[in-house]
Amino acid sequence: MTDQSVCTEAGELISTAVSKLTAVGIELPQLEARILLGSVMQIPPSQFIVSPEIKCSDEEKLKYIALVERRKQYEPVSHLTGFREFWSLNYQITSSVLDPRPDSETLVFEALKSFPERKLPLRVLDIGVGSGCLLLSFLSERPNAVGIGVDISLSALKIAYQNAVSFELSNRAVFQQSNWLDGVAGEYDVIFCNPPYVSSEEFKLLHDDVRKFEPREALLAGVDGLEAYKNILPHISKFLSKDGEAFFEVGINQAQRVSEISEANGLIVRGQFADISGIPRCLAIKKH
């Protein structure tokens, strides 16, 4: 019996996928088309730029077409591939955790600036750790740091731990179930917190790939989007060491309001820092 399978060139598959993704309004169709095929074939997406003639088997072609169809329904690329890059680390991602955004790298960058390498160990706390992207990215840059990540979601904690193992950081990071700070003890030099900050009205306007596929509990924060800050900031000072700082992510147009909540609770807002788009995204907070 003759083998009827026909290998298809990667460039041809990608071109078809780009047309389909463009038709449904995907912002970066070429990049995403390459990422998805790279995931299927287990090769770097950039390889398709220099070698579009790479052959795909029938099985790879069918898997790829299925992924493209799911992306057309706005399922996030990270959910399709199982990974998302953040701070040059490849984080495992599932629908149980928020997709790491480049905006959040602002918190890591500012924390590293504030706490250069030193001999004494740094103690780090990540409130609402999710995938572990803030805590683990910081630990990867500071070998003298140890940290704890807390989250109310056991599924999220499992993903964070798996990422710690993948990056060989599990000997310096522990993970604990906690509703914000309820189960936390001790003082910390660095505190990260990227809480939910989307209001109920804003949630209705989010794109389908966020609204339908990412965990609501990691996004929604009441009528005004400030509920989590109001719950956490009144207690943060007792968890900060003498010279410690907390780095909070804030949403668009929230920096001033969150600063006011911080100051009303006896905290000092050392600075507001913009993300790569120039939007105030990070507050550095100290205690008096």
XYZ file of C-alpha atoms in Angstrom:
288
model
C 0.000 0.000 0.000
C 1.412 3.381 -0.990
C 1.958 6.003 1.701
C -0.371 8.855 0.732
C 0.906 11.338 3.349
C 2.120 14.648 1.960
C 4.461 16.945 3.860
C 3.505 20.611 3.791
C 5.947 23.510 3.972
C 5.804 25.510 7.198
C 5.649 28.794 5.306
C 2.482 27.718 3.531
C 0.775 26.708 6.778
C 1.812 29.924 8.491
C 0.550 32.055 5.602
C -2.874 30.403 5.791
C -2.956 30.802 9.574
C -2.033 34.496 9.343
C -4.986 35.108 7.033
C -7.361 33.346 9.417
C -6.062 35.155 12.507
C -6.084 38.528 10.761
C -9.717 37.997 9.776
C -10.781 37.767 13.432
C -8.732 40.776 14.559
C -5.717 39.122 16.195
C -3.179 41.930 16.697
C 0.048 40.006 15.992
C -1.025 37.267 13.586
C 2.384 36.507 12.066
C 4.125 36.195 15.420
C 1.361 34.083 16.906
C 1.187 31.834 13.844
C 4.912 31.113 14.184
C 4.684 30.559 17.941
C 1.883 28.030 17.548
C 3.686 26.067 14.839
C 6.912 26.197 16.830
C 5.041 24.700 19.764
C 3.716 21.858 17.598
C 7.069 21.095 15.955
C 9.179 21.839 19.047
C 11.462 24.273 17.240
C 12.099 28.016 17.776
C 9.465 30.179 16.024
C 12.221 32.318 14.502
C 13.347 29.282 12.499
C 10.344 29.692 10.205
C 11.547 33.151 9.170
C 14.886 31.894 7.852
C 13.648 28.457 6.722
C 10.000 28.675 5.613
C 10.523 25.529 3.526
C 10.700 23.322 6.660
C 8.407 20.345 6.144
C 5.523 19.520 8.481
C 4.091 16.025 8.775
C 0.373 15.373 8.385
C 0.092 14.909 12.144
C 1.814 18.232 12.836
C -0.375 19.938 10.256
C -3.582 18.667 11.887
C -2.405 19.687 15.368
C -1.494 23.132 14.076
C -4.810 23.673 12.310
C -6.609 22.722 15.539
C -4.586 25.263 17.540
C -5.245 28.013 15.003
C -8.978 27.285 15.176
C -8.873 27.589 18.973
C -6.953 30.863 18.719
C -9.646 32.139 16.333
C -12.006 31.738 19.298
C -9.587 34.004 21.254
C -8.178 31.314 23.526
C -4.849 32.805 24.716
C -1.674 31.613 23.022
C -0.201 30.720 26.419
C -3.106 28.342 27.050
C -2.533 26.714 23.666
C 1.215 26.277 24.094
C 1.250 25.930 27.886
C 3.938 28.583 28.290
C 4.518 32.344 28.389
C 7.841 34.180 28.461
C 8.391 36.692 31.261
C 11.707 38.237 32.291
C 13.392 35.895 29.750
C 12.071 32.847 31.613
C 9.592 30.444 30.033
C 6.746 30.131 32.552
C 4.312 27.245 32.528
C 0.786 28.668 32.268
C -2.709 27.229 32.609
C -6.185 28.722 32.832
C -5.741 28.699 36.641
C -3.353 31.655 36.584
C -3.240 35.116 35.081
C -1.194 35.367 31.909
C 2.029 37.250 32.791
C 2.179 40.631 31.030
C 5.258 42.643 30.042
C 3.782 45.538 32.069
C 4.369 43.545 35.255
C 8.104 43.357 34.576
C 8.144 46.966 35.825
C 7.755 45.654 39.391
C 10.712 43.285 39.054
C 12.864 45.980 37.457
C 12.167 48.528 40.202
C 12.695 45.980 42.978
C 16.064 44.972 41.537
C 17.080 48.643 41.352
C 16.093 49.184 44.972
C 17.799 46.033 46.228
C 21.154 45.499 44.529
C 23.112 42.365 45.311
C 24.352 42.171 48.883
C 25.800 39.590 51.247
C 22.890 39.557 53.676
C 19.945 37.414 52.557
C 16.817 39.126 51.251
C 13.400 37.918 52.355
C 10.731 38.222 49.661
C 6.940 37.867 49.811
C 4.634 37.641 46.796
C 0.959 38.217 47.646
C -1.259 36.504 45.086
C 1.673 34.673 43.527
C -0.185 33.180 40.542
C 2.331 31.629 38.151
C 5.199 32.867 40.329
C 6.455 35.287 37.692
C 7.276 38.187 40.036
C 8.806 36.160 42.862
C 10.778 33.725 40.708
C 12.041 36.372 38.281
C 13.408 38.360 41.225
C 14.969 35.262 42.823
C 16.622 34.382 39.516
C 18.491 37.708 39.675
C 19.325 37.684 43.392
C 21.000 34.429 44.510
C 20.972 35.628 48.137
C 17.188 35.989 48.212
C 14.621 33.538 49.547
C 10.896 33.911 49.147
C 7.386 32.816 49.903
C 4.476 33.019 47.505
C 0.905 32.968 48.795
C -2.310 32.490 46.880
C -5.853 31.431 47.701
C -5.835 29.100 44.676
C -4.262 25.668 45.146
C -4.141 25.253 41.362
C -2.098 28.446 41.067
C 0.264 27.340 43.831
C 0.872 24.074 42.003
C 1.826 25.954 38.824
C 4.106 28.335 40.750
C 5.886 25.398 42.383
C 6.342 23.643 39.036
C 7.878 26.824 37.633
C 10.210 27.055 40.627
C 11.350 23.488 39.966
C 11.853 24.212 36.249
C 14.057 27.212 37.036
C 15.932 25.340 39.810
C 14.648 27.801 42.411
C 12.552 25.435 44.535
C 15.267 25.390 47.216
C 14.732 29.137 47.746
C 10.972 29.461 47.270
C 8.055 28.045 49.233
C 4.372 28.351 48.464
C 1.458 28.558 50.859
C -2.308 28.838 50.574
C -3.550 32.077 52.097
C -6.329 34.596 51.583
C -4.089 37.604 51.029
C -2.104 38.012 54.275
C -4.234 35.854 56.569
C -1.723 33.009 56.843
C 1.473 35.048 56.548
C 3.991 35.692 59.332
C 7.297 37.541 59.576
C 8.854 40.623 58.005
C 10.085 40.961 54.438
C 12.546 43.180 52.611
C 10.684 42.950 49.308
C 6.945 42.481 48.884
C 5.324 42.014 45.493
C 1.614 42.311 44.872
C -0.234 42.296 41.570
C -3.797 42.111 42.883
C -7.052 42.071 40.919
C -7.805 45.664 39.879
C -10.491 45.487 37.191
C -13.849 47.065 38.055
C -17.096 45.286 37.267
C -17.805 47.743 34.435
C -14.293 47.465 32.993
C -14.576 43.679 33.041
C -17.461 43.826 30.569
C -15.210 45.695 28.119
C -12.244 43.318 28.276
C -11.345 41.415 25.141
C -12.645 37.863 24.861
C -9.192 36.311 25.287
C -9.063 37.805 28.790
C -12.716 37.893 29.835
C -13.585 34.362 28.734
C -10.365 32.484 29.446
C -8.447 34.026 32.366
C -9.451 33.444 36.011
C -12.023 36.037 37.080
C -10.796 35.980 40.671
C -7.420 37.265 39.442
C -9.060 40.155 37.572
C -12.226 41.418 39.271
C -11.964 43.777 42.237
C -15.418 45.123 42.994
C -17.312 48.103 41.677
C -14.329 50.477 41.657
C -11.478 48.016 41.036
C -9.852 48.974 44.349
C -11.244 46.306 46.654
C -8.009 44.296 46.928
C -5.924 47.380 47.759
C -8.390 48.321 50.500
C -8.035 44.829 51.965
C -4.256 44.539 51.762
C -2.737 47.998 52.317
C -4.026 48.534 55.890
C -1.952 45.514 56.989
C 1.150 45.778 54.837
C 3.358 47.784 57.231
C 3.632 44.987 59.795
C 5.058 42.688 57.121
C 7.709 45.144 55.910
C 11.191 45.109 57.416
C 12.704 48.402 58.591
C 14.063 49.289 55.142
C 11.723 47.059 53.191
C 9.603 48.094 50.229
C 6.382 46.808 48.710
C 5.880 46.944 44.951
C 2.232 47.078 43.905
C 0.936 46.883 40.372
C -1.906 49.284 39.576
C -4.321 49.614 36.675
C -4.694 52.519 34.273
C -5.686 55.727 36.121
C -5.371 54.016 39.522
C -1.944 55.190 40.683
C -3.204 58.323 42.438
C -6.119 56.603 44.136
C -3.991 53.692 45.378
C -1.388 56.197 46.591
C -4.113 57.906 48.625
C -5.224 54.587 50.141
C -1.588 53.848 51.029
C -0.995 57.220 52.670
C -4.293 57.002 54.555
C -2.897 53.840 56.128
C 0.323 55.486 57.279
C 2.490 54.352 54.385
C 4.954 56.332 52.276
C 4.682 56.120 48.494
C 8.312 56.439 47.442
C 7.518 56.604 43.763
C 5.281 55.807 40.822
C 6.900 54.014 37.890
C 5.646 53.671 34.331
C 5.481 50.521 32.226
C 6.833 50.161 28.686
C 3.830 52.110 27.371
C 4.460 55.054 29.690
C 1.481 54.238 31.933
C 2.011 54.464 35.729
C 2.057 50.772 36.638
C 4.090 50.280 39.809
C 3.972 51.937 43.228
C 6.953 51.551 45.548
C 5.689 51.749 49.125
C 7.535 52.008 52.454
C 6.455 52.267 56.056
C 7.187 55.273 58.276
